[in-house]
XYZ file of C-alpha atoms in Angstrom:
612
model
C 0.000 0.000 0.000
C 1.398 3.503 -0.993
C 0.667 6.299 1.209
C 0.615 9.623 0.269
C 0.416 12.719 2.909
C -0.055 16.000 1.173
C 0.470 19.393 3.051
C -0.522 23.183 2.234
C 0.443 25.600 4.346
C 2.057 29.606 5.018
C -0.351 31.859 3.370
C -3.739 30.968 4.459
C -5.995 27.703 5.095
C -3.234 25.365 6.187
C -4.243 21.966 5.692
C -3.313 18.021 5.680
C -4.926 15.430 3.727
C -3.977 11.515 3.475
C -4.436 9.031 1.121
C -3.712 5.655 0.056
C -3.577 3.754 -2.546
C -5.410 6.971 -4.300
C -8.231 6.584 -1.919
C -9.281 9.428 0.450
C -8.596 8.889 3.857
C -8.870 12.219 5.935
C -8.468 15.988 4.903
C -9.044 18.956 7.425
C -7.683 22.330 7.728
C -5.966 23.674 11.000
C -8.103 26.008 11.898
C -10.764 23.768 13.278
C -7.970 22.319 15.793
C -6.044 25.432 16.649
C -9.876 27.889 16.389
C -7.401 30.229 14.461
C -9.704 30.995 11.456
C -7.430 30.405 7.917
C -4.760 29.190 10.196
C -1.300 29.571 8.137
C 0.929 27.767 10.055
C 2.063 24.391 9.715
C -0.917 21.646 9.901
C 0.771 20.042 12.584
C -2.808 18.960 14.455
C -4.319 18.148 10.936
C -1.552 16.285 10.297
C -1.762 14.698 13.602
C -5.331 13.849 12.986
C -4.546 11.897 9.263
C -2.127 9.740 10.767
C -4.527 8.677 13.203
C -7.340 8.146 10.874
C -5.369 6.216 9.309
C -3.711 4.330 12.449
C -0.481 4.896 10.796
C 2.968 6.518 12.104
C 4.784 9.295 9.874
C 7.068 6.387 9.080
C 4.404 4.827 7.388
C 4.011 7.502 4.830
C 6.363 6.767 1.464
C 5.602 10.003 -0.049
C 5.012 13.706 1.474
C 3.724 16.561 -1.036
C 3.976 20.513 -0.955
C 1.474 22.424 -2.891
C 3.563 25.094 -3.706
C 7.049 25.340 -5.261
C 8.826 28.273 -3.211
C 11.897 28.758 -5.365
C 8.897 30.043 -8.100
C 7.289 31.946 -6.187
C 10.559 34.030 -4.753
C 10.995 34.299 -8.405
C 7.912 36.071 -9.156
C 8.418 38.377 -5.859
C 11.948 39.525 -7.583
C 11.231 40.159 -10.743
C 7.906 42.007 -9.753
C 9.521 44.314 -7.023
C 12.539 45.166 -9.662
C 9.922 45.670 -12.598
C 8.143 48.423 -10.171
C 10.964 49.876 -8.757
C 11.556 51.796 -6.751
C 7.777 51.953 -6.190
C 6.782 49.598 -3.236
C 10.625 49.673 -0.973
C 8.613 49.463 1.817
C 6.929 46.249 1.421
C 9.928 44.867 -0.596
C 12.013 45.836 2.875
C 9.057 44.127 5.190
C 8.693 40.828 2.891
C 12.720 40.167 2.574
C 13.271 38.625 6.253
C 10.637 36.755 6.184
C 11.752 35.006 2.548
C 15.498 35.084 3.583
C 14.838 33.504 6.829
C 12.131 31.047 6.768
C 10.766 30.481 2.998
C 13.475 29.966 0.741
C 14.821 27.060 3.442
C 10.831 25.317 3.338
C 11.861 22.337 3.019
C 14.383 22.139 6.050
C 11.391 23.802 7.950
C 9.126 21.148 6.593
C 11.089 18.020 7.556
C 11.903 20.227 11.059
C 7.621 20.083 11.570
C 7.620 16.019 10.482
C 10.081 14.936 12.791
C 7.540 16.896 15.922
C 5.208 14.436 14.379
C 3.957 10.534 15.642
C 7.256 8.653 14.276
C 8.678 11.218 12.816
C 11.437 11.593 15.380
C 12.328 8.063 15.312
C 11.804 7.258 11.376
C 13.482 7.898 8.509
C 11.677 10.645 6.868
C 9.373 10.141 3.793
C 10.870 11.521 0.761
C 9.132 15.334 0.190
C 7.906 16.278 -3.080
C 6.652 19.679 -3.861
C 3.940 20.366 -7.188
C 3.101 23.837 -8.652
C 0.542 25.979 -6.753
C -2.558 25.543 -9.864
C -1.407 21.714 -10.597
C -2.294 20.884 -6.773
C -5.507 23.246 -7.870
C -6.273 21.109 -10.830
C -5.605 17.987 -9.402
C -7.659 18.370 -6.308
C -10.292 19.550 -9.147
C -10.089 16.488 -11.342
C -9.259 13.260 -9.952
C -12.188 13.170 -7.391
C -14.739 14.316 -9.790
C -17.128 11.817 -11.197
C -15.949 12.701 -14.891
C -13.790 9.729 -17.340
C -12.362 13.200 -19.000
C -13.490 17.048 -18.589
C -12.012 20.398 -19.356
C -10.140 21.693 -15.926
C -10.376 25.838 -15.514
C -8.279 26.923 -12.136
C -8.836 30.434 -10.847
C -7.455 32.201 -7.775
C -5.469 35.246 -6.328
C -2.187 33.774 -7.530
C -0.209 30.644 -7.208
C 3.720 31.014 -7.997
C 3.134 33.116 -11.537
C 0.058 31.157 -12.649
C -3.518 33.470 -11.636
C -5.571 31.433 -14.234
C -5.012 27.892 -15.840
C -6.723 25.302 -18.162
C -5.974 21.927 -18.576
C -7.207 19.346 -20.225
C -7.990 15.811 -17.796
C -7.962 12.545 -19.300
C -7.239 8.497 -18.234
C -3.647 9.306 -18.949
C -3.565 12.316 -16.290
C -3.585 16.446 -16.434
C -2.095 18.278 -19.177
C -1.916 22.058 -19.083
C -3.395 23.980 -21.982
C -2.333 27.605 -21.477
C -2.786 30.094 -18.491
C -2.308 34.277 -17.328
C -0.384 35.346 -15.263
C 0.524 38.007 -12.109
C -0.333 40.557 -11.967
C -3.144 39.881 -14.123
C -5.863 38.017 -11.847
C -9.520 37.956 -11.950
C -9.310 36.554 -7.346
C -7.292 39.691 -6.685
C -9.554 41.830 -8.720
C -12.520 40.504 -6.488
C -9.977 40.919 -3.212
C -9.193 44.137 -4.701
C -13.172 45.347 -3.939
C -13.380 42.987 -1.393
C -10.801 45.661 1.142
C -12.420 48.668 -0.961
C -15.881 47.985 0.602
C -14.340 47.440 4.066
C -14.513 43.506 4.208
C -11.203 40.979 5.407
C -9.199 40.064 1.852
C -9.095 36.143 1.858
C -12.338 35.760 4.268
C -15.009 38.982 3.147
C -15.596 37.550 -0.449
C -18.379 35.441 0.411
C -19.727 39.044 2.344
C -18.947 40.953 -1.205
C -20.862 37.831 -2.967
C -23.703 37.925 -0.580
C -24.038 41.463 -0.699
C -24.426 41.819 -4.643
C -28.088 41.574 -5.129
C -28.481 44.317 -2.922
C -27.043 46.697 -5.440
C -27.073 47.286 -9.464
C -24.103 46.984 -11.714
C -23.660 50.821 -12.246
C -20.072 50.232 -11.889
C -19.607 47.489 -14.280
C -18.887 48.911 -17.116
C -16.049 51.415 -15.460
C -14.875 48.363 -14.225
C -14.531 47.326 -17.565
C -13.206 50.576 -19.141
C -10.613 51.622 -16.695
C -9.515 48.525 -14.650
C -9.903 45.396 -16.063
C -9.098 44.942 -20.682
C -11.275 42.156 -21.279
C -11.303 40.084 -24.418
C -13.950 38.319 -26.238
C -12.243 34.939 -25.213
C -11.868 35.715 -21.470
C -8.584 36.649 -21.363
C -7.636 39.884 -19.768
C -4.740 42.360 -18.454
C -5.544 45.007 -15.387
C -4.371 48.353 -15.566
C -1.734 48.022 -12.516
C -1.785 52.205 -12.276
C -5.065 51.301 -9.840
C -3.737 48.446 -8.016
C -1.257 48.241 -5.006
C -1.457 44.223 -4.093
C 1.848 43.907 -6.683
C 4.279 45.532 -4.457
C 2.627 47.073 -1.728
C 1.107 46.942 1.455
C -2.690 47.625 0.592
C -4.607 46.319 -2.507
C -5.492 49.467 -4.067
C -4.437 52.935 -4.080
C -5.249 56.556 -4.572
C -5.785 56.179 -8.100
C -8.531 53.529 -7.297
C -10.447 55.770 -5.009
C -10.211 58.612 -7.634
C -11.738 56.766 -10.003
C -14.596 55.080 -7.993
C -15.147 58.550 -5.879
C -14.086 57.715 -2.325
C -11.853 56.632 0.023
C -12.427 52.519 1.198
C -14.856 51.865 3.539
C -13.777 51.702 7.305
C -14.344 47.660 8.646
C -17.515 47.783 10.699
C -18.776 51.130 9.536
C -22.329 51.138 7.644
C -23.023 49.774 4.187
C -24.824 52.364 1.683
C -26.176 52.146 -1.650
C -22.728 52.531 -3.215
C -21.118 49.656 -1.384
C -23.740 47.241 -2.656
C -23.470 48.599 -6.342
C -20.431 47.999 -6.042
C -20.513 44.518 -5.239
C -23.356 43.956 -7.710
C -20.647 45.325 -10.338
C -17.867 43.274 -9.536
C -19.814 40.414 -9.489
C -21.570 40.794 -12.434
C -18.065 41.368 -14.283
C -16.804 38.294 -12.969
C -19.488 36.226 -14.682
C -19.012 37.784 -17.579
C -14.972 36.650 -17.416
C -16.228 33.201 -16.002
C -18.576 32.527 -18.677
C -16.415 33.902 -21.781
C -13.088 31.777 -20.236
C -15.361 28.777 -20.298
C -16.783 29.081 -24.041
C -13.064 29.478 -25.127
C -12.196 26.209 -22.930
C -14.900 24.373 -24.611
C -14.608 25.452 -27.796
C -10.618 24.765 -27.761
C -10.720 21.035 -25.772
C -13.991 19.727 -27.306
C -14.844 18.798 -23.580
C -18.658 17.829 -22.705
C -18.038 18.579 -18.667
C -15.952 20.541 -16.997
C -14.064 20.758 -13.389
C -13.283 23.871 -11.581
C -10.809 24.366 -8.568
C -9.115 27.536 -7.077
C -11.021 29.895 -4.718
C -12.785 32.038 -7.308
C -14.479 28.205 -7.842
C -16.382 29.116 -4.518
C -18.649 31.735 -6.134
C -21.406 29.653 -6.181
C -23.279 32.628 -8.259
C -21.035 32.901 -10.994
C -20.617 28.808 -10.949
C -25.107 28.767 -11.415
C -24.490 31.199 -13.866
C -21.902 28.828 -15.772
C -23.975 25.812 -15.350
C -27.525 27.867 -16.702
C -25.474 29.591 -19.617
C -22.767 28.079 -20.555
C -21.305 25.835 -22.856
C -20.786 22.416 -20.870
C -23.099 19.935 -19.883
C -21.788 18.895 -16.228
C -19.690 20.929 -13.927
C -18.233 19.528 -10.820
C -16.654 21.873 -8.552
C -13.941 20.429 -5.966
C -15.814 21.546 -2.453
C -12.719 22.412 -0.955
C -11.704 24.513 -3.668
C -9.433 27.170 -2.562
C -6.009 26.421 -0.891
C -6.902 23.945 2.513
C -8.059 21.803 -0.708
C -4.351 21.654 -2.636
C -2.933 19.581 0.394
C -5.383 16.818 -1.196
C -4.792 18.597 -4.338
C -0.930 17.890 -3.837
C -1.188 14.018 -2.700
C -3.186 13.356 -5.602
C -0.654 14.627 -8.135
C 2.048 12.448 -6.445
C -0.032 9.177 -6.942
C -0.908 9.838 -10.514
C 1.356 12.466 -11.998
C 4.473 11.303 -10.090
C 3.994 7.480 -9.703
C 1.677 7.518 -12.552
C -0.892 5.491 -11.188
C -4.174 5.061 -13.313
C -7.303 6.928 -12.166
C -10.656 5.055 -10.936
C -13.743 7.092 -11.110
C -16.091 6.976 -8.352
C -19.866 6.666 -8.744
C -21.293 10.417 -7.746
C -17.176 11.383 -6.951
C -14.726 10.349 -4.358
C -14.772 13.266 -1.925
C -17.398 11.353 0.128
C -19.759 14.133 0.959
C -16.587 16.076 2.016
C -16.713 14.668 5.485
C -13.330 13.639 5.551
C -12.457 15.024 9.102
C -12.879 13.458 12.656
C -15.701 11.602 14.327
C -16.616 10.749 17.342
C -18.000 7.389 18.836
C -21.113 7.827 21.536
C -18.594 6.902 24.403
C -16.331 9.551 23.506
C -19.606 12.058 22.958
C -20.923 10.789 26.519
C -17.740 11.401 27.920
C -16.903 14.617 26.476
C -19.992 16.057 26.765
C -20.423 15.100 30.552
C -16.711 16.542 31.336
C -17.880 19.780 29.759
C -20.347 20.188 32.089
C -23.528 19.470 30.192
C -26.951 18.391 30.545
C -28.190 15.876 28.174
C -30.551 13.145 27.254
C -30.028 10.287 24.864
C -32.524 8.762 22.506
C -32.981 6.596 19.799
C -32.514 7.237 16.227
C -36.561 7.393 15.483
C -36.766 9.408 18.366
C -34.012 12.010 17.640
C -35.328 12.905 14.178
C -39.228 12.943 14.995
C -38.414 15.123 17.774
C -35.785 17.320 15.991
C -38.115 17.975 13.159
C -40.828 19.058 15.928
C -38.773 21.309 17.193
C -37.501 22.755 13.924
C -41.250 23.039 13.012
C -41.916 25.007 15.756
C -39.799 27.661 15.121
C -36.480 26.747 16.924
C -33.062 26.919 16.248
C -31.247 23.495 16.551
C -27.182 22.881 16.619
C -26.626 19.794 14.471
C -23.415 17.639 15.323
C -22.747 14.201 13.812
C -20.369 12.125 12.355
C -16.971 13.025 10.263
C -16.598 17.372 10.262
C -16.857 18.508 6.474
C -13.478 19.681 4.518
C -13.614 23.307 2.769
C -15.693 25.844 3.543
C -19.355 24.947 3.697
C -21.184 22.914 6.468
C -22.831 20.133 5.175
C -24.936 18.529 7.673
C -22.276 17.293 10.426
C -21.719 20.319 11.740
C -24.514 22.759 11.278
C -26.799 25.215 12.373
C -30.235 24.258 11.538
C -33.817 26.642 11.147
C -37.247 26.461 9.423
C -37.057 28.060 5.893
C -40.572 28.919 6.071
C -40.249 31.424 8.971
C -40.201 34.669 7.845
C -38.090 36.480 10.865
C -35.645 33.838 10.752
C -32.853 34.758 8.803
C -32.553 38.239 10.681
C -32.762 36.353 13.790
C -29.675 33.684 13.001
C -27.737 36.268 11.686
C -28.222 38.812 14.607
C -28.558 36.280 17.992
C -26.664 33.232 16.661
C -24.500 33.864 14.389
C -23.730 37.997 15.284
C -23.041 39.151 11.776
C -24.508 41.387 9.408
C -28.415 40.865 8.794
C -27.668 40.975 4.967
C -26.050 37.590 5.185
C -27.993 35.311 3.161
C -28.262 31.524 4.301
C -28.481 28.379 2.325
C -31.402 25.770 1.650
C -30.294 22.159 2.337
C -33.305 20.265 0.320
C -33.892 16.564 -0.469
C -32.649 15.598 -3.910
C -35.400 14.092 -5.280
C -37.650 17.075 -4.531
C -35.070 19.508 -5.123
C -37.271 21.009 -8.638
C -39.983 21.105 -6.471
C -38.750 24.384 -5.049
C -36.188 25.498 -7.068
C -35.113 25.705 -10.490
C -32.061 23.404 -10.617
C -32.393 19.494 -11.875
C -29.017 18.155 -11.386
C -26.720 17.306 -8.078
C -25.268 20.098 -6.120
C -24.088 18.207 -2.388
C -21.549 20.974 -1.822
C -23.632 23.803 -1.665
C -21.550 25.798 -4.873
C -24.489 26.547 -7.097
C -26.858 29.014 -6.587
C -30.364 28.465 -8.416
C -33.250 30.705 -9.050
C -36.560 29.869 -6.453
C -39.767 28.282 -8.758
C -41.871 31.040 -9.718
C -44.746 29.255 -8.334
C -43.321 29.898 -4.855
C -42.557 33.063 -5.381
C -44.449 36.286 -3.559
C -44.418 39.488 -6.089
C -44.850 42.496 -4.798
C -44.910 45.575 -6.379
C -43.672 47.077 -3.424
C -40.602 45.117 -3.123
C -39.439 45.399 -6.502
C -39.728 49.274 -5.808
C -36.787 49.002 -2.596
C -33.671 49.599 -3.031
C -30.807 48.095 -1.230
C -31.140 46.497 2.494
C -34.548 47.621 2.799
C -35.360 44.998 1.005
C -33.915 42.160 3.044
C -37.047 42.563 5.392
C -39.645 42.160 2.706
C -41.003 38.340 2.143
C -39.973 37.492 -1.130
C -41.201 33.791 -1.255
C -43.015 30.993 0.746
C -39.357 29.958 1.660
C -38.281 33.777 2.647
C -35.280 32.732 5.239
C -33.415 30.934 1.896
C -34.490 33.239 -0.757
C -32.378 36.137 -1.607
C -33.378 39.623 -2.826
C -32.728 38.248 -6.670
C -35.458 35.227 -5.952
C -31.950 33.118 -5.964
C -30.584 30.533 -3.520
C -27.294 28.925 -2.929
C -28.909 24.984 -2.793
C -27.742 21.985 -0.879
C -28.776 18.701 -2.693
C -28.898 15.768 -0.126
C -29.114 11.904 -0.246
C -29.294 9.322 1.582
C -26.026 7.685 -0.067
C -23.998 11.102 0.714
C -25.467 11.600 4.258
C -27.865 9.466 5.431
C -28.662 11.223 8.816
C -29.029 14.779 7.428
C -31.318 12.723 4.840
C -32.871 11.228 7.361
C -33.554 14.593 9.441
C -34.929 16.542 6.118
C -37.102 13.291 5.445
C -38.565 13.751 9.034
C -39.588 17.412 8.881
C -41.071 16.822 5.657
C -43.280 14.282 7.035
C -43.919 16.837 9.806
C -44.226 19.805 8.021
C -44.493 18.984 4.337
C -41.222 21.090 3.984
C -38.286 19.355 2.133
C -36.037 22.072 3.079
C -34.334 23.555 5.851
C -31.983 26.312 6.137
C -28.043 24.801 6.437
C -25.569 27.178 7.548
C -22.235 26.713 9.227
C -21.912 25.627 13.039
C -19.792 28.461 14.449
C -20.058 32.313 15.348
C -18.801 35.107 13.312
C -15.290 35.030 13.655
C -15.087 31.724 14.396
C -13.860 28.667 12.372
C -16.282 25.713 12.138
C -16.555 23.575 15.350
C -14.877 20.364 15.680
C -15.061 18.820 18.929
C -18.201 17.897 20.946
C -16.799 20.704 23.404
C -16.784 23.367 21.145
C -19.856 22.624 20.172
C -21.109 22.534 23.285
C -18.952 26.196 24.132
C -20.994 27.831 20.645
C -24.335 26.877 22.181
C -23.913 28.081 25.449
C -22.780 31.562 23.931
C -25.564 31.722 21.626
C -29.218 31.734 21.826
C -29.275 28.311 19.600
C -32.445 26.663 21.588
C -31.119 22.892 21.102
C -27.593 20.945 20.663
C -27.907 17.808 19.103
C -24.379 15.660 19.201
C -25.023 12.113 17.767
C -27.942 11.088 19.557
C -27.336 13.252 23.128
C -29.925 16.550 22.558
C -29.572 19.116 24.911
C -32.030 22.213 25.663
C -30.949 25.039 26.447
C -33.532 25.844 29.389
C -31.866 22.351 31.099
C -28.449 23.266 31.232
C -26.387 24.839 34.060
C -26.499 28.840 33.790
C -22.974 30.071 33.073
C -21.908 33.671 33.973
C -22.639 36.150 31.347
C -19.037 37.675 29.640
C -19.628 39.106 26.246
C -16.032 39.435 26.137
C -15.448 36.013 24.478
C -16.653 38.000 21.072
C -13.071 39.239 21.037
C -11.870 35.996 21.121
C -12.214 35.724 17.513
C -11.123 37.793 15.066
C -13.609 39.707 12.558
C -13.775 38.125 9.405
């Protein structure tokens, strides 16, 4: 048996993922161990947690995999700084140390972290391998997907040169096709507006996405005119006059603001009209880039499906978009597209690229549902749960989801832990935060008393596959919550009055007979769930439908603003208590709120996490 343990880590979204034999064994980031959100560090408890999956000893491993080739990317950071010089000295002084000291000597700092790890210190180490940044992208895209062959488009901030690639994926492996370059990158464009309108670079883009159909594109074509020289075949160049991310310390710069009429947007101040119009416009040139990139791809490869990694693969409106307008038949996105998903990106390429191993496809794919993290057994739960101090009750299966779905029916919010934690971004059932999508208050309520962040947030419909064109207009698969699909008109509420609001004050008008999940636009970001992917979240939906005649429920992620997905019984228990969540579930132990110990109110644990 060949095992493979791949590792990302030291810009953001650290991560360890192990396989063998080309199977998936476990993936996780380190942020759900160290509660650091986008952790950067060295995965050394992710790593800690594959070898155990796996019941395996570093000196078990034959192969460990970078997902990043340094020596490229110091490249790029030289002949970038000396193209702009002397323009940005000051961050070309601040980034120097770091390079001269720590990342041009990775891999003696790499084999330093193996040896801290279980056998490392007493085996010889596993030879290290290291792929480029957009091949662990493309891998991680392609090999799991349920596609023989497919067209693979990869688009982030930027890798070691590469911003945008295409390759072709085929039984004999990946081939690249052609790709642009830095500066010239559609994920730092989005970052770029991302800091203008005041949210965290690397963690607001989902904000900038959610806050789009809010607005209207009066910005667009500006955009397109000044900042971004778009072709008819996707390609593109930015004007760098408006753009500091290439050398300096901020991603845009006084030229930006002059054009777009103000300064950026202080973090935590209010939104207005312009910072949603904004948005909208961004977003809406994205698409257009998306969907032009992806009739080129198809045209050139002749491909009938296509696969999409890198973390511009997480706009789940541009990917809906893709799949209503353009070109290919299939898409399958990799769920842990941006970089936590390149550590499994960068094991894959060593089994097939490096030892050339041939490729098996899996029925639906081989991510598994994503849940690829740890699980707990009901001793450990029992135990856990009783150390931490709380009050629970145990029940049977039938019990759990009859009574669960009652609750949810009732209007209460319900904390939903079970088996293996999810991989990449999006909660999928294991560890979630549950409401009905029929009650019309709850979305402001989740986002304001459970999750504390801004009531704009929209939240996602997790919905039983077989019934998911009952309520929305989307007939294929979509498990990983990365398409967003327009609401059936027939559940739709017009009103005259609501198509006359502008901006937020439309969030409180009900827009459908599912108004927690639908958005402004009449769109939702939709969950698809079976009983083959999840059987106990399929279980739960297939309860409340038979108590409510709802297939849906709202899905969103089982943390607090700030704070990275939970992963342990106790910090689920911890996000309950400090919430007004009304019920924990944890395998089969539920716990009420009402029942448990009061705990002394300190609202300083907010500042435990930082803003996102």
């Amino acid at each position: 048996m060949t095992r493979i343990l791949g590792i990302s880590a030291f810009y953001h979204d650290s991560a360890a993922a192990l396989i063998e034999d080309g199977r998936i064994v476990a993936a996780a980031q380190e942020e759900r161990f160290s509660r650091k959100k986008h952790d950067a560090r060295f995965p050394r408890q992710a790593t800690r947690y594959c070898l155990e999956a796996a019941g395996i000893g570093l000196g078990d491993v034959d192969h460990v995999v970078f997902y990043d080739k340094p020596l490229l990317k110091f490249e790029r950071l030289l002949e970038t700084y000396l193209a702009y010089s002397p323009r940005g000295i000051a961050s070309f002084l601040q980034a120097m140390p770091v390079w001269l000291k720590e990342k041009l000597y990775l891999k003696r700092l790499l084999r330093k972290e193996l040896e801290l790890m279980p056998g490392g210190g007493s085996a010889k180490l596993p030879p290290l391998l290291f792929t480029e940044h957009h091949q662990a992208h493309a891998a991680a895209a392609f090999y799991p997907s349920p596609f023989e062959e497919a067209a693979v488009i990869c688009l982030d901030g930027v890798g070691e040169w590469a911003t945008t690639s295409v390759w072709t994926g085929t039984r004999d492996g990946l081939k690249p096709a052609w790709e642009l370059r830095f500066p010239h990158s559609l994920g730092l464009l989005y970052s770029a507006f991302t800091y203008y309108c005041g949210f965290k670079v690397n963690s607001g883009e989902y904000k900038l996405m959610g806050l789009a159909p809010y607005g209207e594109p009066r910005y667009a074509a500006l955009i397109q005119e000044h900042l971004l020289d778009l072709k008819d075949d996707g390609t593109f160049r930015l004007d760098m006059k408006y753009f500091d991310f290439a050398t300096g310390l901020t991603m845009t710069n006084a030229h930006f603001d002059a054009l777009l009429g103000g300064s950026p947007r202080r973090a935590e101040s209010p939104l207005d009209q312009r910072h949603m119009d904004l948005a909208r416009s961004i977003q809406q040139v994205t698409e257009e880039v998306v969907l032009r990139i992806a009739r080129t791809v198809a045209r050139e490869t002749g491909m009938r499906d296509l696969c999409m990694g890198g973390g511009v693969a997480l706009n789940c409106v541009a990917n809906g978009r893709l799949l209503r307008e353009g070109p290919f038949e299939r898409i399958w996105v990799q769920p842990a597209a941006g970089d936590a998903g390149s550590a499994l990106g960068a094991a894959l390429c060593a089994w097939h690229d490096h030892l050339r191993a041939p490729r098996t496809v899996q029925p639906g794919d081989a991510m598994q549902g994503s849940c690829l993290g740890p699980a707990y057994s009901a001793t450990e739960i029992r135990t856990r749960l009783t150390s931490a101090g709380a009050v629970f009750t145990e029940v049977d299966d039938a019990t759990l989801y009859a009574d669960t779905a009652r609750a949810l029916g009732t209007g209460e919010v319900v904390a939903w832990f079970q088996g293996r934690m999810e991989f990449g971004p999006r909660a999928l059932g294991n560890r979630s935060i549950l409401g009905d999508p029929r009650n019309p208050g709850m979305q402001r309520t989740m986002n304001l008393k459970i999750k504390y962040r801004e009531s704009f947030r929209p939240f996602a419909p997790a919905v039983m596959r077989d019934r998911v064109n009952e309520y929305f207009e989307l007939d294929t698969d979509s498990p990983y919550m990365l398409l967003v699909a327009p609401v059936q008109p027939a559940l739709r509420l017009a009103d005259a009055a609501h198509e006359a609001k502008f901006g937020i004050d439309k969030l409180m008008q009900r827009r459908s007979t599912l108004p927690a999940i639908t958005h402004v636009d009449y769109s939702a970001r939709v969950q698809t769930v079976t009983r083959e992917d999840n059987a106990r979240f399929h279980a739960l939906l297939d309860a409340f439908h038979e108590e409510t005649g709802c297939a849906v429920l709202i899905n969103t992620s089982f943390n607090v603003r700030g704070e990275p997905i939970v992963c342990t019984p106790e910090d689920a228990y911890r996000c309950f208590m400090r919430t007004e969540i009304d019920q924990l579930v944890v395998g089969n132990c539920v716990m009420r709120k009402a029942a448990q110990p009061p705990v002394a109110k300190d609202e300083r644990w907010q500042q435990e996490f930082e803003l996102d």
